[in-house]
Amino acid sequence: GQSLEQPSEVTAVEGAIVQINCTYQTSGFYGLSWYQQHDGGAPTFLSYNALDGLEETGRFSSFLSRSDSYGYLLLQELQMKDSASYFCAVRDNQAGTALIFGKGTTLSVSS
Amino acid sequence: DVKVTQSSRYLVKRTGEKVFLECVQDMDHENMFWYRQDPGLGLRLIYFSYDVKMKEKGDIPEGYSVSREKKERFSLILESASTNQTSMYLCASSESGTGAKSPLHFGNGTRLTVT
């Protein structure tokens, strides 16, 4: 089976940088994804890493190390609107299409 | 933009009722999924479908069934609702393939309460 571990809560102030870590155990690996979910809203896709290294999209970056079964989401220049839950997810090996999600990290950004 | 529409935002049902949750997507996606979301447990996969009339069990299929008679519609059925099925249910769709080429697009969810 698959399992993903990420911190349950992270707090930071506006303008800061925060890193949300994710470690995974999978029988196969098809890439690590990140999703954002605001309170009361639907999860939305943020980023995807299939290969080792850093992927940057504006203020958000995502990193993957396959040898360490580890990745992180880096949020820079934090804004109040970044307060949300963040989920890492991997493809289910047996299915190949379904995503298995971590339990989520709640990020609270204060002024 | 992809739109995934769930028929009800809030639903209250009684124990033992048969419950249907409907989901429709408008982007001709091959894959559709049902997750439930509970505090502290994240999103857990119930069932998914990669084609019409095809279905695969996820991590927690017990007490649920699904139907996909048309490509755009994926229904989740609670055969006999129980209080432990009170939850937020999220439907999603994606293109075939993996990775960034096929991210999941979620509906806004149905909050089901079983009393």
CSV table of C-alpha atoms in Angstrom, one decimal:
chain,number,residue,atom,x,y,z
A,1,GLY,CA,0.0,0.0,0.0
A,2,GLN,CA,0.9,3.6,0.0
A,3,SER,CA,1.4,6.0,2.9
A,4,LEU,CA,2.3,9.7,3.0
A,5,GLU,CA,3.4,11.7,6.0
A,6,GLN,CA,3.2,15.5,6.3
A,7,PRO,CA,3.0,17.8,9.3
A,8,SER,CA,-0.6,18.6,10.5
A,9,GLU,CA,-0.1,22.3,11.1
A,10,VAL,CA,2.3,25.1,10.2
A,11,THR,CA,2.1,28.7,11.2
A,12,ALA,CA,3.9,31.7,9.6
A,13,VAL,CA,3.7,35.4,9.2
A,14,GLU,CA,3.1,37.4,6.1
A,15,GLY,CA,6.1,37.8,3.9
A,16,ALA,CA,7.9,34.8,5.3
A,17,ILE,CA,8.9,31.5,3.6
A,18,VAL,CA,7.5,28.2,4.7
A,19,GLN,CA,8.3,24.6,3.7
A,20,ILE,CA,5.8,21.8,4.0
A,21,ASN,CA,7.5,18.4,3.9
A,22,CYS,CA,6.1,15.1,2.6
A,23,THR,CA,7.6,11.7,2.9
A,24,TYR,CA,6.0,8.7,1.2
A,25,GLN,CA,6.1,5.0,1.0
A,26,THR,CA,4.9,3.4,-2.2
A,27,SER,CA,5.3,0.2,-4.0
A,28,GLY,CA,5.8,2.1,-7.2
A,29,PHE,CA,6.3,5.8,-8.0
A,30,TYR,CA,4.6,7.9,-10.6
A,31,GLY,CA,5.3,11.4,-9.3
A,32,LEU,CA,4.4,13.6,-6.3
A,33,SER,CA,1.6,16.2,-6.6
A,34,TRP,CA,0.5,19.0,-4.4
A,35,TYR,CA,-3.0,20.4,-3.9
A,36,GLN,CA,-4.3,23.4,-2.1
A,37,GLN,CA,-7.7,23.6,-0.4
A,38,HIS,CA,-9.2,26.7,1.2
A,39,ASP,CA,-11.7,26.3,3.9
A,40,GLY,CA,-15.0,25.3,2.4
A,41,GLY,CA,-13.6,25.0,-1.1
A,42,ALA,CA,-12.5,22.3,-3.5
A,43,PRO,CA,-8.9,21.1,-3.6
A,44,THR,CA,-7.0,22.6,-6.6
A,45,PHE,CA,-3.9,21.4,-8.3
A,46,LEU,CA,-0.6,23.3,-7.5
A,47,SER,CA,2.3,21.3,-8.8
A,48,TYR,CA,3.7,18.0,-9.9
A,49,ASN,CA,7.2,16.4,-9.7
A,50,ALA,CA,8.1,13.3,-11.6
A,51,LEU,CA,11.9,13.8,-11.5
A,52,ASP,CA,14.3,14.9,-8.9
A,53,GLY,CA,14.8,18.6,-8.4
A,54,LEU,CA,12.9,21.8,-8.0
A,55,GLU,CA,9.9,23.0,-10.0
A,56,GLU,CA,9.0,26.6,-9.7
A,57,THR,CA,5.7,28.3,-10.3
A,58,GLY,CA,5.6,31.9,-9.2
A,59,ARG,CA,5.8,32.1,-5.4
A,60,PHE,CA,5.4,28.3,-5.0
A,61,SER,CA,8.1,25.7,-5.7
A,62,SER,CA,8.0,22.0,-5.2
A,63,PHE,CA,11.0,19.7,-4.7
A,64,LEU,CA,11.4,15.9,-5.1
A,65,SER,CA,14.1,13.5,-4.0
A,66,ARG,CA,13.2,10.0,-5.2
A,67,SER,CA,16.1,8.4,-3.5
A,68,ASP,CA,14.9,9.8,-0.1
A,69,SER,CA,11.2,9.3,-0.9
A,70,TYR,CA,10.8,12.9,0.1
A,71,GLY,CA,9.4,16.1,-1.3
A,72,TYR,CA,8.4,19.5,-0.1
A,73,LEU,CA,6.3,22.5,-1.1
A,74,LEU,CA,8.0,25.8,-0.6
A,75,LEU,CA,5.8,28.9,-0.3
A,76,GLN,CA,7.6,32.3,-0.5
A,77,GLU,CA,6.4,35.8,0.2
A,78,LEU,CA,3.5,34.5,2.2
A,79,GLN,CA,0.2,36.2,1.9
A,80,MET,CA,-2.9,35.9,4.1
A,81,LYS,CA,-4.7,34.2,1.2
A,82,ASP,CA,-2.2,31.4,1.4
A,83,SER,CA,-3.9,30.2,4.6
A,84,ALA,CA,-5.3,26.9,3.5
A,85,SER,CA,-4.7,23.1,3.7
A,86,TYR,CA,-2.0,21.6,1.5
A,87,PHE,CA,-2.0,18.0,0.5
A,88,CYS,CA,0.7,15.9,-1.1
A,89,ALA,CA,-0.4,13.0,-3.2
A,90,VAL,CA,1.0,10.1,-5.1
A,91,ARG,CA,-0.4,7.8,-7.8
A,92,ASP,CA,-1.7,4.5,-6.7
A,93,ASN,CA,0.6,1.8,-8.1
A,94,GLN,CA,-2.2,-0.7,-8.8
A,95,ALA,CA,-4.6,1.7,-10.4
A,96,GLY,CA,-2.2,4.0,-12.2
A,97,THR,CA,-4.8,6.8,-12.3
A,98,ALA,CA,-6.1,7.4,-8.8
A,99,LEU,CA,-4.3,9.7,-6.4
A,100,ILE,CA,-3.6,8.7,-2.8
A,101,PHE,CA,-3.5,11.8,-0.5
A,102,GLY,CA,-1.7,12.6,2.6
A,103,LYS,CA,-3.7,13.9,5.6
A,104,GLY,CA,-2.9,17.5,4.8
A,105,THR,CA,-1.1,20.4,6.4
A,106,THR,CA,-3.0,23.4,7.6
A,107,LEU,CA,-1.1,26.6,7.0
A,108,SER,CA,-2.1,29.6,9.0
A,109,VAL,CA,-0.6,32.9,7.9
A,110,SER,CA,-0.9,35.9,10.3
A,111,SER,CA,-0.1,39.5,9.8
B,1,ASP,CA,-12.2,25.6,-17.5
B,2,VAL,CA,-13.1,22.2,-16.3
B,3,LYS,CA,-16.3,22.1,-14.4
B,4,VAL,CA,-17.1,19.3,-12.0
B,5,THR,CA,-20.6,19.6,-10.6
B,6,GLN,CA,-22.0,17.8,-7.7
B,7,SER,CA,-25.8,17.7,-7.5
B,8,SER,CA,-26.1,18.7,-3.8
B,9,ARG,CA,-24.0,20.9,-1.5
B,10,TYR,CA,-25.7,19.7,1.6
B,11,LEU,CA,-27.7,16.5,2.2
B,12,VAL,CA,-29.4,15.1,5.3
B,13,LYS,CA,-30.5,11.5,5.3
B,14,ARG,CA,-31.8,8.9,7.8
B,15,THR,CA,-30.0,5.7,8.8
B,16,GLY,CA,-30.9,2.9,6.5
B,17,GLU,CA,-31.8,5.1,3.5
B,18,LYS,CA,-30.4,4.5,0.1
B,19,VAL,CA,-28.5,7.6,-0.9
B,20,PHE,CA,-27.4,8.7,-4.4
B,21,LEU,CA,-24.6,11.3,-4.9
B,22,GLU,CA,-24.4,12.6,-8.4
B,23,CYS,CA,-21.4,14.1,-10.2
B,24,VAL,CA,-21.1,15.5,-13.7
B,25,GLN,CA,-18.0,16.8,-15.5
B,26,ASP,CA,-18.0,18.7,-18.8
B,27,MET,CA,-14.6,18.1,-20.2
B,28,ASP,CA,-14.9,14.6,-21.6
B,29,HIS,CA,-12.5,13.2,-19.0
B,30,GLU,CA,-11.9,9.5,-19.0
B,31,ASN,CA,-11.3,9.2,-15.3
B,32,MET,CA,-13.6,10.0,-12.4
B,33,PHE,CA,-13.2,9.6,-8.7
B,34,TRP,CA,-15.0,9.7,-5.4
B,35,TYR,CA,-13.3,10.7,-2.2
B,36,ARG,CA,-14.5,11.3,1.3
B,37,GLN,CA,-12.9,13.9,3.5
B,38,ASP,CA,-12.9,13.8,7.2
B,39,PRO,CA,-11.0,16.1,9.7
B,40,GLY,CA,-7.6,14.7,10.4
B,41,LEU,CA,-7.9,11.9,7.9
B,42,GLY,CA,-7.4,13.9,4.6
B,43,LEU,CA,-9.0,12.6,1.4
B,44,ARG,CA,-9.6,8.9,1.2
B,45,LEU,CA,-10.4,7.2,-2.1
B,46,ILE,CA,-13.7,5.3,-2.2
B,47,TYR,CA,-14.0,4.3,-5.9
B,48,PHE,CA,-12.8,5.4,-9.2
B,49,SER,CA,-13.6,4.7,-12.9
B,50,TYR,CA,-11.4,5.0,-15.9
B,51,ASP,CA,-14.0,4.3,-18.5
B,52,VAL,CA,-17.8,4.0,-18.9
B,53,LYS,CA,-19.1,1.0,-17.0
B,54,MET,CA,-15.7,0.4,-15.5
B,55,LYS,CA,-15.0,0.8,-11.8
B,56,GLU,CA,-12.3,0.0,-9.4
B,57,LYS,CA,-12.3,0.0,-5.6
B,58,GLY,CA,-10.3,2.5,-3.7
B,59,ASP,CA,-9.1,2.3,-0.1
B,60,ILE,CA,-12.5,2.4,1.6
B,61,PRO,CA,-15.2,0.9,-0.7
B,62,GLU,CA,-17.2,-0.9,2.0
B,63,GLY,CA,-20.8,0.3,2.2
B,64,TYR,CA,-20.6,2.1,-1.1
B,65,SER,CA,-21.1,1.3,-4.8
B,66,VAL,CA,-20.8,3.4,-7.9
B,67,SER,CA,-22.3,3.7,-11.4
B,68,ARG,CA,-20.9,5.1,-14.6
B,69,GLU,CA,-23.4,4.6,-17.4
B,70,LYS,CA,-22.3,7.7,-19.3
B,71,LYS,CA,-18.8,9.2,-19.6
B,72,GLU,CA,-19.7,12.5,-18.0
B,73,ARG,CA,-21.6,11.2,-15.0
B,74,PHE,CA,-20.3,9.2,-12.0
B,75,SER,CA,-22.7,8.3,-9.2
B,76,LEU,CA,-21.9,7.2,-5.7
B,77,ILE,CA,-24.4,5.1,-3.9
B,78,LEU,CA,-24.7,4.4,-0.2
B,79,GLU,CA,-26.7,1.2,-0.1
B,80,SER,CA,-27.9,1.7,3.4
B,81,ALA,CA,-26.7,4.9,5.0
B,82,SER,CA,-25.1,4.7,8.4
B,83,THR,CA,-24.0,7.5,10.8
B,84,ASN,CA,-20.3,6.7,10.2
B,85,GLN,CA,-20.9,7.7,6.6
B,86,THR,CA,-21.5,11.3,7.7
B,87,SER,CA,-18.8,13.1,5.8
B,88,MET,CA,-17.8,15.5,3.0
B,89,TYR,CA,-17.8,13.7,-0.3
B,90,LEU,CA,-15.7,15.0,-3.2
B,91,CYS,CA,-16.0,14.0,-6.8
B,92,ALA,CA,-13.1,14.6,-9.2
B,93,SER,CA,-12.2,14.0,-12.8
B,94,SER,CA,-9.0,13.8,-14.9
B,95,GLU,CA,-7.8,13.0,-18.4
B,96,SER,CA,-6.2,9.7,-19.0
B,97,GLY,CA,-2.4,9.6,-18.3
B,98,THR,CA,-0.4,10.6,-15.3
B,99,GLY,CA,1.3,13.5,-13.8
B,100,ALA,CA,0.8,17.2,-14.6
B,101,LYS,CA,-0.9,16.3,-17.8
B,102,SER,CA,-3.8,14.9,-15.9
B,103,PRO,CA,-4.3,16.7,-12.6
B,104,LEU,CA,-7.5,16.0,-10.7
B,105,HIS,CA,-10.3,18.6,-11.0
B,106,PHE,CA,-12.6,18.5,-8.0
B,107,GLY,CA,-16.2,19.5,-7.5
B,108,ASN,CA,-17.2,21.6,-4.5
B,109,GLY,CA,-18.3,18.6,-2.5
B,110,THR,CA,-21.5,17.3,-0.9
B,111,ARG,CA,-21.7,17.4,2.9
B,112,LEU,CA,-23.8,14.4,3.9
B,113,THR,CA,-25.2,14.1,7.3
B,114,VAL,CA,-26.8,10.7,8.3
B,115,THR,CA,-29.0,10.9,11.4
